[in-house]
Short mmCIF file of C-alpha atoms and ligand atoms in Angstrom, two decimals:
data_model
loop_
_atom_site.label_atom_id
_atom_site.label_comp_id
_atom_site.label_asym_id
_atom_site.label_seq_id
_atom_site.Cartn_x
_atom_site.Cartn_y
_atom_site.Cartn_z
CA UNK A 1 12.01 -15.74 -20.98
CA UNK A 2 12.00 -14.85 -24.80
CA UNK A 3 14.83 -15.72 -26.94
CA UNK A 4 14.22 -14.09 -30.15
CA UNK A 5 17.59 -15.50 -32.55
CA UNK A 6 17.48 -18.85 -29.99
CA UNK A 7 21.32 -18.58 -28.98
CA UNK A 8 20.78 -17.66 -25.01
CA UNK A 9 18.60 -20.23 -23.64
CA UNK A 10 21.78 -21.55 -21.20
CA UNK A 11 22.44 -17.94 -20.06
CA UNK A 12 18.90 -17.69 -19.21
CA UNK A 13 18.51 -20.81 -17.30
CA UNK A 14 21.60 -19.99 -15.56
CA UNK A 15 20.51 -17.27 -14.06
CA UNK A 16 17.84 -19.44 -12.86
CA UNK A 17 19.90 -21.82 -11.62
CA UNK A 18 21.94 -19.25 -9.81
CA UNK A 19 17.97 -18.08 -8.18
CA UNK A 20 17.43 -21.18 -7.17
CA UNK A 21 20.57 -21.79 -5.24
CA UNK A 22 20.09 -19.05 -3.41
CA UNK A 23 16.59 -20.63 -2.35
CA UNK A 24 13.99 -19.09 -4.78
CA UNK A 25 11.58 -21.62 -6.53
CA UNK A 26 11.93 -20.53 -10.08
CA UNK A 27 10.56 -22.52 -12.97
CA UNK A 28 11.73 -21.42 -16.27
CA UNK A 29 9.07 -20.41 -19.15
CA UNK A 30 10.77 -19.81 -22.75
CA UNK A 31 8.31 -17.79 -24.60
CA UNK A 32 7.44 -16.84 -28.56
CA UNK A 33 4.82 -14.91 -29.50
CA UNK A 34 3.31 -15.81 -33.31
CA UNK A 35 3.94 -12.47 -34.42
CA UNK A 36 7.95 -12.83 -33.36
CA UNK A 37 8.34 -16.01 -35.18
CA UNK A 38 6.92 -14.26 -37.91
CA UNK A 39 8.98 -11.53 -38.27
CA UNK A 40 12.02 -13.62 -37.90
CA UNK A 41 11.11 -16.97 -40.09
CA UNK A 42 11.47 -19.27 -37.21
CA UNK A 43 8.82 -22.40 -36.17
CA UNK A 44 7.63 -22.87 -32.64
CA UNK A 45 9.46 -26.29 -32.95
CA UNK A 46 12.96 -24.17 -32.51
CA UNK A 47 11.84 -22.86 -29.17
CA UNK A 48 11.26 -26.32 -28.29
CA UNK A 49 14.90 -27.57 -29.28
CA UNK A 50 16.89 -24.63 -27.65
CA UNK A 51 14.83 -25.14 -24.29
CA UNK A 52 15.76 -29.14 -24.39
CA UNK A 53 19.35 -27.91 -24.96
CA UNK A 54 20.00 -26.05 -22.70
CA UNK A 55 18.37 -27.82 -19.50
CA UNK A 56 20.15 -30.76 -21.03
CA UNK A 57 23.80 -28.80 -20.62
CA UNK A 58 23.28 -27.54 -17.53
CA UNK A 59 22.00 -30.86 -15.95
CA UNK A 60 18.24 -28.94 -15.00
CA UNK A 61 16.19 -31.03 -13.32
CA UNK A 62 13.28 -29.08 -11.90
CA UNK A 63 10.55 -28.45 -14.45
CA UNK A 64 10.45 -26.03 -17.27
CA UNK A 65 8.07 -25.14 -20.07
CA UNK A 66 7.52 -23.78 -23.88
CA UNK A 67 4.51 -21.14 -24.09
CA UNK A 68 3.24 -20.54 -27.12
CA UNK A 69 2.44 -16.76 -26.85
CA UNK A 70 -0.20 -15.04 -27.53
CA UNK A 71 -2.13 -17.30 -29.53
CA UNK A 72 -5.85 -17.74 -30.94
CA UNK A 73 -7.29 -20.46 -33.13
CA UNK A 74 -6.33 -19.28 -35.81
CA UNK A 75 -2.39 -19.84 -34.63
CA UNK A 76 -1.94 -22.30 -32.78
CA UNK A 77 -2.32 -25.49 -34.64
CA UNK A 78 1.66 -25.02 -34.96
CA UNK A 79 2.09 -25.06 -31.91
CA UNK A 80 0.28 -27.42 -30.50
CA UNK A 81 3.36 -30.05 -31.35
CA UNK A 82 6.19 -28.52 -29.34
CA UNK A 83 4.70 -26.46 -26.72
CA UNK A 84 3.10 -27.08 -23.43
CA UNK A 85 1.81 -24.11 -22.15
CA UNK A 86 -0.18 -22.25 -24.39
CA UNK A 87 -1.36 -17.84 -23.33
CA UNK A 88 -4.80 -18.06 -24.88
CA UNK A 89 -4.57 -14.36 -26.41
CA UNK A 90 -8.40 -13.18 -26.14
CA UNK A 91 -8.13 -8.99 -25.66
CA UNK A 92 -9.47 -8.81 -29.21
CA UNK A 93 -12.79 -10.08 -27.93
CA UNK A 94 -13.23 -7.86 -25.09
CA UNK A 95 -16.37 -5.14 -25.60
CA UNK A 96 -17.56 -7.18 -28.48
CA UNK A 97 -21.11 -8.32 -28.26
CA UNK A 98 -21.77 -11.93 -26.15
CA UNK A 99 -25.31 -13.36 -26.71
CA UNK A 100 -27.97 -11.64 -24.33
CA UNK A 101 -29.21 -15.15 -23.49
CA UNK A 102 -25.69 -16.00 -22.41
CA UNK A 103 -24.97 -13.01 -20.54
CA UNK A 104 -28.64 -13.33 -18.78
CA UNK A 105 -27.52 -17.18 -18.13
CA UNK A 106 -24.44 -16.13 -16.37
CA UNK A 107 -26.20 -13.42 -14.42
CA UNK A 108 -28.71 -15.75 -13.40
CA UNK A 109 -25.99 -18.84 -12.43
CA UNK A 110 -24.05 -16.09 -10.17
CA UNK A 111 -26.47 -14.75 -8.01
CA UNK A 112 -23.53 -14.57 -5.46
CA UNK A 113 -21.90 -12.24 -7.34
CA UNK A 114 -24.43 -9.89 -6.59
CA UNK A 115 -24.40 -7.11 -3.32
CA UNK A 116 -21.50 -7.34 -0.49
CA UNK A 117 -18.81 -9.35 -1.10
CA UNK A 118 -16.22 -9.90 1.60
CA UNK A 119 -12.91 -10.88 0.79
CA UNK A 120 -9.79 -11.88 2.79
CA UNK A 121 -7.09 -8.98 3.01
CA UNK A 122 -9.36 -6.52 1.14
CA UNK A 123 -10.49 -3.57 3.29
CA UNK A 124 -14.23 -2.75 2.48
CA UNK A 125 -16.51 -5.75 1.13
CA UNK A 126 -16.74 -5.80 -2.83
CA UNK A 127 -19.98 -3.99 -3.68
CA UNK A 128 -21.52 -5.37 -7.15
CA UNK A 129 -24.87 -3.90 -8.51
CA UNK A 130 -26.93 -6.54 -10.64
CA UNK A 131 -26.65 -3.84 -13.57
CA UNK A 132 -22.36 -4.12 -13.12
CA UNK A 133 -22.31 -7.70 -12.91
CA UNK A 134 -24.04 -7.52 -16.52
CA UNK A 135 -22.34 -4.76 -17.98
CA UNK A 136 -18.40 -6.70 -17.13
CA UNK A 137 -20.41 -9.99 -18.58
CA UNK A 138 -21.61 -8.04 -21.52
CA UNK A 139 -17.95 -6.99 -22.21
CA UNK A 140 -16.18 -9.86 -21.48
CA UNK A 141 -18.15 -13.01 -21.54
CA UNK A 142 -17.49 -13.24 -25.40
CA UNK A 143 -13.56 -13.33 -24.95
CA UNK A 144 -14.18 -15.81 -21.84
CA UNK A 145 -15.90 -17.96 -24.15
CA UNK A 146 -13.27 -17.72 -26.80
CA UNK A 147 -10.81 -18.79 -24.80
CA UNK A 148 -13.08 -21.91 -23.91
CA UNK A 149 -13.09 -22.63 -27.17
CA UNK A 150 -9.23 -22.48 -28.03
CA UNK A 151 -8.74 -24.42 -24.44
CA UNK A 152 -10.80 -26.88 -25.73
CA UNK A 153 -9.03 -27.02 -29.01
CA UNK A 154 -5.92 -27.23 -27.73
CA UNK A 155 -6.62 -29.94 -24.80
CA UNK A 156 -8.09 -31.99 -27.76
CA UNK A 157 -5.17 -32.49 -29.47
CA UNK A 158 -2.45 -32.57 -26.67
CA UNK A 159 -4.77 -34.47 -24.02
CA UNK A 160 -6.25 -32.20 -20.92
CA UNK A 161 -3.34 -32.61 -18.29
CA UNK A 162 -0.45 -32.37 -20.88
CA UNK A 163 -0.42 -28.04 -20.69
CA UNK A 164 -0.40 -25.44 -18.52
CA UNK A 165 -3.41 -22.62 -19.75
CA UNK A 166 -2.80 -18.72 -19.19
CA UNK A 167 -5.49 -16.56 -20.29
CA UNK A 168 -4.31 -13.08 -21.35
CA UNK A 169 -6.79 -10.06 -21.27
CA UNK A 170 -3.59 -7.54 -21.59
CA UNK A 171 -3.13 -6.25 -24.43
CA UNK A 172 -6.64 -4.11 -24.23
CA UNK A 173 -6.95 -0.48 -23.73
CA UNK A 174 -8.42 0.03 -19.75
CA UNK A 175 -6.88 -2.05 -17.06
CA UNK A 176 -9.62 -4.37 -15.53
CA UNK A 177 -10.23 -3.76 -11.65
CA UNK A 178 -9.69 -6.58 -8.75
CA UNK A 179 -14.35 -6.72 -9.28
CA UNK A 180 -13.89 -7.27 -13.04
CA UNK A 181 -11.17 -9.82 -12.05
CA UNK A 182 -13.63 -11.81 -9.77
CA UNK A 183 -16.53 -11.91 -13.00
CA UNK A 184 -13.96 -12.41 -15.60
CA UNK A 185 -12.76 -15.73 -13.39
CA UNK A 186 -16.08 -16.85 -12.90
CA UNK A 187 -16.97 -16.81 -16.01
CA UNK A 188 -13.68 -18.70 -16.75
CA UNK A 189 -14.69 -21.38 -13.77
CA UNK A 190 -17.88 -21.83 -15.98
CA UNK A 191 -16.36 -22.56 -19.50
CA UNK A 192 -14.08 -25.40 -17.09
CA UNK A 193 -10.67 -24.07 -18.12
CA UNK A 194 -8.01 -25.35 -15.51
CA UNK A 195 -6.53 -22.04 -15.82
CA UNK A 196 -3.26 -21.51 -13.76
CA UNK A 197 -2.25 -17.94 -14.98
CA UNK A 198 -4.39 -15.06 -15.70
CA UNK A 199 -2.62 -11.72 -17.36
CA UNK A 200 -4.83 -8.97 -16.56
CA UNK A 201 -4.37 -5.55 -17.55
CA UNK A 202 -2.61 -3.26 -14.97
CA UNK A 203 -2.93 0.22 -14.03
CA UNK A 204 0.07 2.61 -15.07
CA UNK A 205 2.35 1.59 -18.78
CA UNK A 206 4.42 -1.21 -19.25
CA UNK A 207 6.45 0.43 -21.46
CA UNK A 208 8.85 -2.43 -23.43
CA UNK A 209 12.35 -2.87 -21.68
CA UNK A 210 12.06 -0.23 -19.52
CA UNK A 211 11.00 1.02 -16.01
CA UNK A 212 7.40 0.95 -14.80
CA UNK A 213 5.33 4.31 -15.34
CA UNK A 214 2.30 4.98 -13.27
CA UNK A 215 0.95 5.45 -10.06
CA UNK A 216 3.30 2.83 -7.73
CA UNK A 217 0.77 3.01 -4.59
CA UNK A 218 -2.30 2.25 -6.76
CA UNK A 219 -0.53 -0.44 -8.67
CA UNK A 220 0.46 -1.68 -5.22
CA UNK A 221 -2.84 -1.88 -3.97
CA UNK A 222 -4.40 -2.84 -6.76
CA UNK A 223 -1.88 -5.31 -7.62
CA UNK A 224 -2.73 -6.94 -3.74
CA UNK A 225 -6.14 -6.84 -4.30
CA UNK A 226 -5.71 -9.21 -7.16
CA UNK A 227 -4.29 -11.86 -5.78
CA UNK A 228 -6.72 -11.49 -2.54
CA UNK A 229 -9.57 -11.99 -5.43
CA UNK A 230 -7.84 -14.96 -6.93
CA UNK A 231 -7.13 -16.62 -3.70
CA UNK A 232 -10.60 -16.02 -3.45
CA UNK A 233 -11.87 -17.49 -6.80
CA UNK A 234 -9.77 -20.20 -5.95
CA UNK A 235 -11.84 -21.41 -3.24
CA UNK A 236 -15.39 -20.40 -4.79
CA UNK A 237 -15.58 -21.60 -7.80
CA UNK A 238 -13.06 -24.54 -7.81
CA UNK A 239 -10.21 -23.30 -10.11
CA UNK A 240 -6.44 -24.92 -9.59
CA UNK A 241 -4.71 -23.85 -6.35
CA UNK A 242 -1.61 -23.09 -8.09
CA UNK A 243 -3.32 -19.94 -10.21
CA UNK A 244 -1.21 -17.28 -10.42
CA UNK A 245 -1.22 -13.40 -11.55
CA UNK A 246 0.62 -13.21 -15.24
CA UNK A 247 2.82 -9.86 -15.24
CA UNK A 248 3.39 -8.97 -19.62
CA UNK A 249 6.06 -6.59 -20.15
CA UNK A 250 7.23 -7.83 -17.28
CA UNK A 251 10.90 -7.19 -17.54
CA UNK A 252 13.00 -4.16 -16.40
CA UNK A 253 9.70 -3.12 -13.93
CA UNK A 254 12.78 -2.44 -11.47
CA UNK A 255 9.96 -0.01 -9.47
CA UNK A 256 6.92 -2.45 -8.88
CA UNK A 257 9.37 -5.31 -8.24
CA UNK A 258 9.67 -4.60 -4.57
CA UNK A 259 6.08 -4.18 -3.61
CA UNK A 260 5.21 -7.62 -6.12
CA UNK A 261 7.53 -9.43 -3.41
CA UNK A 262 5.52 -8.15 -0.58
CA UNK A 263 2.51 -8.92 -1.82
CA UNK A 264 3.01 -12.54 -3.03
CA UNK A 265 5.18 -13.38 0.23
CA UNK A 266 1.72 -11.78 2.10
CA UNK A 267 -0.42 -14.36 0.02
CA UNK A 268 1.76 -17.15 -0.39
CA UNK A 269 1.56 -16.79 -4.06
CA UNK A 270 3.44 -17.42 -6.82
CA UNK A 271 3.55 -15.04 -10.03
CA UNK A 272 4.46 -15.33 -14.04
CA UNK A 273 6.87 -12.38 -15.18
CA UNK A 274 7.15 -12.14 -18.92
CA UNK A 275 10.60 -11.14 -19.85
CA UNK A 276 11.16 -11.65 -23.74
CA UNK A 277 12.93 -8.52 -25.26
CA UNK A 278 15.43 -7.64 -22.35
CA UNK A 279 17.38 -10.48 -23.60
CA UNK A 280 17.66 -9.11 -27.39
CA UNK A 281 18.71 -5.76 -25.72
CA UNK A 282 21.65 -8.17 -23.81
CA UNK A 283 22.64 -9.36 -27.13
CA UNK A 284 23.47 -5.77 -28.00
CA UNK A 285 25.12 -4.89 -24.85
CA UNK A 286 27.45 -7.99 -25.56
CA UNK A 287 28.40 -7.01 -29.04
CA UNK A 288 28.80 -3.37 -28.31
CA UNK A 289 30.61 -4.83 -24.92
CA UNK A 290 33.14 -7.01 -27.34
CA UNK A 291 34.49 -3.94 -29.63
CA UNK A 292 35.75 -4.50 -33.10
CA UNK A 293 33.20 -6.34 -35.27
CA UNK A 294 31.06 -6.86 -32.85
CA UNK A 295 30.70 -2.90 -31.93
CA UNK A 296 30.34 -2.26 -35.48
CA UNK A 297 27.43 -4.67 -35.76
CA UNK A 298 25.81 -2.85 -33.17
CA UNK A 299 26.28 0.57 -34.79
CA UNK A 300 24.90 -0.92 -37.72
CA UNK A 301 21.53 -1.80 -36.08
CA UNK A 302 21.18 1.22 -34.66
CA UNK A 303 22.41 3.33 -38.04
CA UNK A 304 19.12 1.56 -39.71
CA UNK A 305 17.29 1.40 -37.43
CA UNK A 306 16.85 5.43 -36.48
CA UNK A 307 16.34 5.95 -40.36
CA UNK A 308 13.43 4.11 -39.65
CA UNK A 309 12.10 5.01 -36.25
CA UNK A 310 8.31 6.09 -37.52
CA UNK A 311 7.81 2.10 -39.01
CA UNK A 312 9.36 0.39 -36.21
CA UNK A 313 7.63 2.37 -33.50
CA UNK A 314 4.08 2.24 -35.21
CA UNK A 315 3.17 -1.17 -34.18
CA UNK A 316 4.53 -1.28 -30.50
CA UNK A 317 3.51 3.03 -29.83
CA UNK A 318 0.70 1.92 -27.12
CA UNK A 319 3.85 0.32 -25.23
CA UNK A 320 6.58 2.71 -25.68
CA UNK A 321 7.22 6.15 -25.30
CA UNK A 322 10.44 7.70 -27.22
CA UNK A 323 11.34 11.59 -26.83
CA UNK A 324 12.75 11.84 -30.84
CA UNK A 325 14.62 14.66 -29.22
CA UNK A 326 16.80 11.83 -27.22
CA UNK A 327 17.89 10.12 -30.02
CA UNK A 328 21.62 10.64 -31.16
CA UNK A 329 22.63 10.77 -34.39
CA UNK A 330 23.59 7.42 -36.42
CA UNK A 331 27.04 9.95 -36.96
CA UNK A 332 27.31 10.54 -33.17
CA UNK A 333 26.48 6.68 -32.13
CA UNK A 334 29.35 6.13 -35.11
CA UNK A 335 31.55 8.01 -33.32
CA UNK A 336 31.34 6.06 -29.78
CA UNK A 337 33.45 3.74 -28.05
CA UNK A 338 32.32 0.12 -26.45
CA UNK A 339 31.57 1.98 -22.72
CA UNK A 340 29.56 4.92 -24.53
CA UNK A 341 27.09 2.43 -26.36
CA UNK A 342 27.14 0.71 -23.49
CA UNK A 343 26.10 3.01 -21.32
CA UNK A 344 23.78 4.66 -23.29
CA UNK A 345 21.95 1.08 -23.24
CA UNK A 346 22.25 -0.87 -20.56
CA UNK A 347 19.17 -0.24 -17.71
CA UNK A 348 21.08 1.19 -15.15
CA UNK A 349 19.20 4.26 -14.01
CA UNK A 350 22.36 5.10 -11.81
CA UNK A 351 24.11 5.76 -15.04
CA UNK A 352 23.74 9.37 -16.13
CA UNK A 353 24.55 8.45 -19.88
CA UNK A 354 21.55 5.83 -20.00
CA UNK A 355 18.91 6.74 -22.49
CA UNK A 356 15.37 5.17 -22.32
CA UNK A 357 14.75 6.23 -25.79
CA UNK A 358 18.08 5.00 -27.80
CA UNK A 359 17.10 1.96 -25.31
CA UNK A 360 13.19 1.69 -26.28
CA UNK A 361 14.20 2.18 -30.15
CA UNK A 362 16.54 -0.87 -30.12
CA UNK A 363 14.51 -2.98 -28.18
CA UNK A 364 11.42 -2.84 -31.12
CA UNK A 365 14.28 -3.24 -34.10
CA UNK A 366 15.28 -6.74 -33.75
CA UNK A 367 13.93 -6.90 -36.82
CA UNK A 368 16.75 -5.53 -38.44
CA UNK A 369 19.05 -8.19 -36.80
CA UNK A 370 16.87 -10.73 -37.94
CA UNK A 371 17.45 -9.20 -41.85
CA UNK A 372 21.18 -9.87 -41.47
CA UNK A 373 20.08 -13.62 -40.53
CA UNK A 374 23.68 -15.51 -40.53
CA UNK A 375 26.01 -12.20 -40.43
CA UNK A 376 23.99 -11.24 -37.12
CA UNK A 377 23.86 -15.07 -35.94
CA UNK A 378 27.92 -15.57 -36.14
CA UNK A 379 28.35 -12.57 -34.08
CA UNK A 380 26.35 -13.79 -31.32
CA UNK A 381 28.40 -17.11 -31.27
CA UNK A 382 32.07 -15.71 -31.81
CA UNK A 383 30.61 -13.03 -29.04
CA UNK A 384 29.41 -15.94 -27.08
CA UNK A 385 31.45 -15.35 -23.74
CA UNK A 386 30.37 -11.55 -23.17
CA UNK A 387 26.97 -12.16 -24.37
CA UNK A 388 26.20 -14.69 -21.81
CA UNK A 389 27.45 -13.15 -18.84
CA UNK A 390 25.33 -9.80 -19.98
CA UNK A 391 22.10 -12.44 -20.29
CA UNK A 392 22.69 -14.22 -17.08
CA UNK A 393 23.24 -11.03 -15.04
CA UNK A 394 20.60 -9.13 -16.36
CA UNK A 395 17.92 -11.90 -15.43
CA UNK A 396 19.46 -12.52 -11.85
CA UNK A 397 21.02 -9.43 -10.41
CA UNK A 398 18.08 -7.30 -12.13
CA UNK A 399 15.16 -9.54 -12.18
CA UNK A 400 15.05 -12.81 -10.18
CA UNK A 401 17.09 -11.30 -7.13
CA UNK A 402 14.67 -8.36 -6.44
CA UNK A 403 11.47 -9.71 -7.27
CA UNK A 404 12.04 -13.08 -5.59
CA UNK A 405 14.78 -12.79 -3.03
CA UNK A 406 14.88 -9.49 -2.17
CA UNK A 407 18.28 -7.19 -2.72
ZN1 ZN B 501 1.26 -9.94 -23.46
#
């Protein structure tokens, strides 16, 4: 769960809390990314604080965690204080040349990882040529080792049992297949990293706060092939039990939620969703839901924030996909009442006056929230009320329920 402005941590955990009465074993990650607490101004340390707070109020008393997201060594040192599980960012890596000695060391150490491969729940036997085994360690040993290196770095300071380790290989431009998956976590087996999630690139877009695009039945299959190759790795080369597929983007995926169920309930396995900028889209719901000021401030956002479009959208365009045409008018939005805005926002593909563009826009302009600092901070706390019940029912009815319980 992100929080970007740190005012929704109890709505979030209540809709965990309302999950886990209802049986589902939900433990809750809070998540910041460097590059958000850069463009706001905050320090990891505050994602620390609001997470204490708010399992403190509502008497929590399974576990929970802080991830520092998407990190390298040159980040993380910041970190390392407050946070205790730690995505080891290392897509930049992938493709870039490894050693040839290292790559012909791990060719030579994996023998098994040559020829037919058979593999619980997966139809025809793996089939890896010698030459594929060293063309995936060619392109990803490098970023494998990396993330050795910043595991290392990390379990030096905080001591080796104090984290949880992700490794994320997502934000890369081809999805890596369930074979790739096998030599990418044998290679992480090697470099001894007690991983317990790995966030591999998927087939189809994970478009930011919006529905899955793709293929559904090869993102199904695929999807179930992954976890039959990390149940797999598991057992071969020693990694922890509890190792678990990391979805990105994971919120508002309303489409692969259903088939995720199947699969883990068909493997036993347990799964990390990344859901960070649903809940800044919440925020906006709740002040457009509120009227008066509070509509106004939303207006506002979205006033600057479609003079502006081309910036905002530049550094997020590989994961979203606007139709300009869809955008109303800063005049027209002006114009609307609290159930128009509404509407036009909230991810309710029932609703013929949603808009996944006016939606997609808002969800990569928190920046200009963040600009209005206290202004934007005092709505969100005189809003309180509205806000929260927007939060907690987007993350249960929308997320938690379907992917974990079932509807
Ligand atoms: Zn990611």
């Amino acid at each position: 769960m992100g929080d970007r402005f740190a005012h929704q941590g109890k709505a979030q955990l209540q809709a965990c809390a309302l999950a886990t009465k209802l049986g589902a074993d939900v433990v809750p990650v809070w998540n910041k990314s460097n590059r958000e607490h850069l463009f706001i101004g905050t320090e990891p340390s505050s994602l620390r604080a609001e997470a204490d707070a708010a399992v403190k109020a509502l008497g929590w008393q399974k576990p929970y965690h802080v991830d520092a997201d998407h990190i390298r060594l040159e980040t993380v040192d910041r970190f390392i204080a407050p946070s205790d599980f730690f995505t080891i960012d290392v897509a930049d890596s992938i493709g870039k040349a490894t050693d040839p000695k290292d790559v012909k060391a791990f060719v030579d150490r994996h023998p098994e990882l040559t020829g037919k491969i058979s593999i619980p729940h997966i139809n025809h036997p793996l089939d890896i040529s010698g030459a594929e085994v060293e063309r995936v360690a060619n392109k990803f040993l490098l970023a494998v080792q990396d993330a050795g290196k910043i595991y290392r770095h990390i379990a030096k300071a905080k001591g080796e049992v104090n984290f949880i380790t992700e490794v994320s290989m997502d934000e890369t431009d081809s999805p890596q297949t369930p074979h790739e998956l096998l030599i990418i976590l044998a290679a992480l087996a090697d470099e001894k990293i007690p991983l317990q999630t790995i966030a591999p690139k998927f087939t189809g877009r994970f478009n930011k706060g919006v529905d899955y695009v793709g293929d559904l039945q090869q993102f199904e299959k695929e999807f179930n092939e992954d976890l039959a190759v990390i149940a797999f790795a598991i057992q071969k080369y020693g990694l922890p039990p509890s190792l678990k597929l990391s979805v990105h983007s994971g919120s508002d995926k309303f489409s692969i939620y259903e088939p995720m169920r199947k699969a883990l309930k068909k493997f036993n396995a347990g799964l990390h969703l990344k859901t960070a900028g649903t809940t800044w889209l919440e925020e906006l719901i709740g002040l457009a839901e509120a009227g008066g000021d509070g509509l106004d401030m939303a207006k506002e956002i979205y006033a600057y924030a479609i003079q502006h479009v081309d910036e905002f959208c530049e550094p997020y365009k590989t994961v979203i996909d606007i139709d300009k045409r869809r955008l109303p008018s800063a005049a027209l939005v002006n114009g609307w009442n609290s159930q128009q805005f509404v509407s036009a926002l909230r991810h309710d593909q029932k609703n013929p006056e949603y808009n996944p563009s006016f939606r997609q826009l808002l969800h990569v302009s928190f920046k200009v929230a963040a600009k209005k600092g206290e202004r934007y901070l005092n709505a969100l706390k005189k809003h309180e009320t509205v806000i929260a019940k927007n939060v907690t029912t987007n993350l249960f009815e929308r997320h938690l329920k379907p992917l974990l319980l079932g509807n």
